[in-house]
mmCIF file of C-alpha atoms in Angstrom:
data_model
loop_
_atom_site.group_PDB
_atom_site.id
_atom_site.type_symbol
_atom_site.label_atom_id
_atom_site.label_comp_id
_atom_site.label_asym_id
_atom_site.label_seq_id
_atom_site.Cartn_x
_atom_site.Cartn_y
_atom_site.Cartn_z
ATOM 1 C CA UNK A 1 89.189 86.687 102.843
ATOM 2 C CA UNK A 2 87.823 88.464 105.842
ATOM 3 C CA UNK A 3 90.093 91.440 105.312
ATOM 4 C CA UNK A 4 88.452 91.928 101.944
ATOM 5 C CA UNK A 5 85.090 91.597 103.637
ATOM 6 C CA UNK A 6 86.223 94.319 105.995
ATOM 7 C CA UNK A 7 86.365 96.516 102.951
ATOM 8 C CA UNK A 8 88.922 96.617 100.239
ATOM 9 C CA UNK A 9 88.245 98.610 97.169
ATOM 10 C CA UNK A 10 90.068 101.599 95.813
ATOM 11 C CA UNK A 11 91.579 102.673 99.118
ATOM 12 C CA UNK A 12 95.075 103.025 97.746
ATOM 13 C CA UNK A 13 94.036 105.605 95.212
ATOM 14 C CA UNK A 14 92.333 107.734 97.819
ATOM 15 C CA UNK A 15 95.531 109.030 99.294
ATOM 16 C CA UNK A 16 96.825 109.957 95.877
ATOM 17 C CA UNK A 17 93.537 111.582 94.959
ATOM 18 C CA UNK A 18 93.344 113.494 98.201
ATOM 19 C CA UNK A 19 96.826 114.857 97.884
ATOM 20 C CA UNK A 20 97.048 115.464 94.143
ATOM 21 C CA UNK A 21 93.798 117.244 93.374
ATOM 22 C CA UNK A 22 94.944 120.412 91.763
ATOM 23 C CA UNK A 23 98.561 119.336 91.428
ATOM 24 C CA UNK A 24 98.692 120.704 87.886
ATOM 25 C CA UNK A 25 98.248 124.198 89.222
ATOM 26 C CA UNK A 26 99.922 123.837 92.598
ATOM 27 C CA UNK A 27 103.289 124.964 91.357
ATOM 28 C CA UNK A 28 101.782 128.026 89.735
ATOM 29 C CA UNK A 29 99.997 129.332 92.812
ATOM 30 C CA UNK A 30 101.301 130.426 96.164
ATOM 31 C CA UNK A 31 100.858 128.227 99.221
ATOM 32 C CA UNK A 32 97.806 129.259 101.215
ATOM 33 C CA UNK A 33 97.546 128.727 104.950
ATOM 34 C CA UNK A 34 94.296 127.614 106.522
ATOM 35 C CA UNK A 35 92.367 130.191 108.435
ATOM 36 C CA UNK A 36 90.663 129.482 111.725
ATOM 37 C CA UNK A 37 87.274 130.143 110.109
ATOM 38 C CA UNK A 38 87.585 127.027 107.941
ATOM 39 C CA UNK A 39 86.044 123.771 109.211
ATOM 40 C CA UNK A 40 88.560 121.425 110.745
ATOM 41 C CA UNK A 41 88.462 117.699 111.358
ATOM 42 C CA UNK A 42 89.936 116.179 114.454
ATOM 43 C CA UNK A 43 92.997 114.506 112.992
ATOM 44 C CA UNK A 44 94.206 113.530 116.413
ATOM 45 C CA UNK A 45 95.886 110.175 116.097
ATOM 46 C CA UNK A 46 94.180 108.873 119.281
ATOM 47 C CA UNK A 47 92.229 106.395 117.170
ATOM 48 C CA UNK A 48 95.484 104.426 116.800
ATOM 49 C CA UNK A 49 95.527 103.746 120.523
ATOM 50 C CA UNK A 50 91.906 102.554 120.323
ATOM 51 C CA UNK A 51 92.654 100.025 117.580
ATOM 52 C CA UNK A 52 95.302 97.658 118.892
ATOM 53 C CA UNK A 53 95.952 94.057 117.860
ATOM 54 C CA UNK A 54 92.840 91.911 117.479
ATOM 55 C CA UNK A 55 93.013 89.195 120.122
ATOM 56 C CA UNK A 56 89.466 87.822 120.047
ATOM 57 C CA UNK A 57 86.527 87.352 117.738
ATOM 58 C CA UNK A 58 84.554 89.921 119.777
ATOM 59 C CA UNK A 59 87.245 92.568 119.172
ATOM 60 C CA UNK A 60 87.319 91.630 115.485
ATOM 61 C CA UNK A 61 83.552 92.129 115.260
ATOM 62 C CA UNK A 62 83.779 95.467 117.041
ATOM 63 C CA UNK A 63 86.492 96.693 114.665
ATOM 64 C CA UNK A 64 84.589 95.438 111.647
ATOM 65 C CA UNK A 65 81.449 97.273 112.830
ATOM 66 C CA UNK A 66 83.482 100.468 113.191
ATOM 67 C CA UNK A 67 84.909 99.936 109.719
ATOM 68 C CA UNK A 68 81.488 99.274 108.205
ATOM 69 C CA UNK A 69 79.980 102.376 109.783
ATOM 70 C CA UNK A 70 82.730 104.679 108.444
ATOM 71 C CA UNK A 71 83.235 103.050 105.037
ATOM 72 C CA UNK A 72 80.158 104.581 103.325
ATOM 73 C CA UNK A 73 81.323 108.060 104.363
ATOM 74 C CA UNK A 74 84.785 107.273 103.022
ATOM 75 C CA UNK A 75 83.301 106.075 99.702
ATOM 76 C CA UNK A 76 81.171 109.205 99.378
ATOM 77 C CA UNK A 77 84.145 111.485 100.006
ATOM 78 C CA UNK A 78 86.364 109.468 97.678
ATOM 79 C CA UNK A 79 83.785 109.787 94.895
ATOM 80 C CA UNK A 80 83.730 113.560 95.407
ATOM 81 C CA UNK A 81 87.523 113.760 95.259
ATOM 82 C CA UNK A 82 87.626 111.469 92.209
ATOM 83 C CA UNK A 83 85.282 113.861 90.391
ATOM 84 C CA UNK A 84 87.550 116.798 91.226
ATOM 85 C CA UNK A 85 90.569 114.808 90.109
ATOM 86 C CA UNK A 86 88.747 114.020 86.863
ATOM 87 C CA UNK A 87 88.262 117.730 86.225
ATOM 88 C CA UNK A 88 91.976 118.341 86.601
ATOM 89 C CA UNK A 89 92.919 115.325 84.493
ATOM 90 C CA UNK A 90 90.646 116.527 81.707
ATOM 91 C CA UNK A 91 92.218 119.973 81.807
ATOM 92 C CA UNK A 92 95.691 118.445 81.884
ATOM 93 C CA UNK A 93 94.898 116.501 78.692
ATOM 94 C CA UNK A 94 93.560 119.660 77.065
ATOM 95 C CA UNK A 95 96.697 121.505 78.162
ATOM 96 C CA UNK A 96 98.969 118.865 76.615
ATOM 97 C CA UNK A 97 96.939 118.900 73.384
ATOM 98 C CA UNK A 98 97.161 122.690 73.227
ATOM 99 C CA UNK A 99 100.926 122.852 73.795
ATOM 100 C CA UNK A 100 102.509 125.440 71.555
ATOM 101 C CA UNK A 101 99.171 126.929 70.458
ATOM 102 C CA UNK A 102 97.318 130.069 71.548
ATOM 103 C CA UNK A 103 94.836 127.786 73.350
ATOM 104 C CA UNK A 104 97.587 126.661 75.750
ATOM 105 C CA UNK A 105 97.414 129.878 77.782
ATOM 106 C CA UNK A 106 93.603 129.730 77.998
ATOM 107 C CA UNK A 107 93.686 126.136 79.286
ATOM 108 C CA UNK A 108 96.432 127.068 81.736
ATOM 109 C CA UNK A 109 94.261 129.897 83.065
ATOM 110 C CA UNK A 110 91.362 127.444 83.511
ATOM 111 C CA UNK A 111 93.654 125.136 85.504
ATOM 112 C CA UNK A 112 94.737 128.010 87.735
ATOM 113 C CA UNK A 113 91.155 129.206 88.150
ATOM 114 C CA UNK A 114 89.893 125.739 89.079
ATOM 115 C CA UNK A 115 92.745 125.218 91.522
ATOM 116 C CA UNK A 116 92.054 128.556 93.195
ATOM 117 C CA UNK A 117 88.345 127.717 93.388
ATOM 118 C CA UNK A 118 89.042 124.520 95.305
ATOM 119 C CA UNK A 119 91.723 126.042 97.511
ATOM 120 C CA UNK A 120 89.252 128.747 98.591
ATOM 121 C CA UNK A 121 86.489 126.179 99.215
ATOM 122 C CA UNK A 122 86.588 125.313 102.913
ATOM 123 C CA UNK A 123 84.135 122.437 102.403
ATOM 124 C CA UNK A 124 86.406 120.871 99.781
ATOM 125 C CA UNK A 125 89.425 121.250 102.043
ATOM 126 C CA UNK A 126 87.524 119.752 104.980
ATOM 127 C CA UNK A 127 86.333 116.825 102.847
ATOM 128 C CA UNK A 128 89.843 116.206 101.535
ATOM 129 C CA UNK A 129 91.243 116.188 105.060
ATOM 130 C CA UNK A 130 88.462 113.920 106.322
ATOM 131 C CA UNK A 131 89.021 111.521 103.417
ATOM 132 C CA UNK A 132 92.713 111.233 104.273
ATOM 133 C CA UNK A 133 91.882 110.695 107.949
ATOM 134 C CA UNK A 134 89.337 107.969 107.133
ATOM 135 C CA UNK A 135 91.692 106.340 104.643
ATOM 136 C CA UNK A 136 94.388 106.034 107.312
ATOM 137 C CA UNK A 137 91.989 104.834 109.986
ATOM 138 C CA UNK A 138 90.206 102.287 107.794
ATOM 139 C CA UNK A 139 93.471 100.960 106.376
ATOM 140 C CA UNK A 140 94.730 100.439 109.920
ATOM 141 C CA UNK A 141 91.564 98.612 110.999
ATOM 142 C CA UNK A 142 91.578 96.470 107.856
ATOM 143 C CA UNK A 143 95.207 95.536 108.455
ATOM 144 C CA UNK A 144 94.539 94.500 112.057
ATOM 145 C CA UNK A 145 91.593 92.341 111.003
ATOM 146 C CA UNK A 146 93.708 90.778 108.246
ATOM 147 C CA UNK A 147 96.482 89.855 110.683
ATOM 148 C CA UNK A 148 93.963 88.261 113.044
ATOM 149 C CA UNK A 149 92.318 86.313 110.226
ATOM 150 C CA UNK A 150 95.706 85.121 108.932
ATOM 151 C CA UNK A 151 96.638 83.909 112.408
ATOM 152 C CA UNK A 152 93.346 82.005 112.667
ATOM 153 C CA UNK A 153 93.908 80.361 109.302
ATOM 154 C CA UNK A 154 97.457 79.367 110.285
ATOM 155 C CA UNK A 155 96.131 77.711 113.440
ATOM 156 C CA UNK A 156 93.538 75.607 111.639
#
């Protein structure tokens, strides 16, 4: 329906991708705190107060326009995170295949090295944070549009 037109497609996996990239090595490395020099995204939840229940077609159109303007950015960031996740999944498979062999330690070191690379990359961290922010915001907008559309269908 219209909620799908507002943009479904892989959104559920984004949260998992954004939070699990590097999970294979996370336990093996110490937790790093962000420094003030790293780029930050405004994760202020004020957008929730902007997007309240849809009560008219004009509001629906406005929300859908907001969704459609942010969705390409979300897709681009999700593709980037999916590629990173693919790197870790490939290494995880190699690690499992190498279990109990001398290669196991070399693959483990590659996992650690890749994890450290991404944890030091402020652009990656910014993109991951922005992806999570957009995922939450777009899911909220999509849900509001879906409720409005369902109510319209029930009335007809």
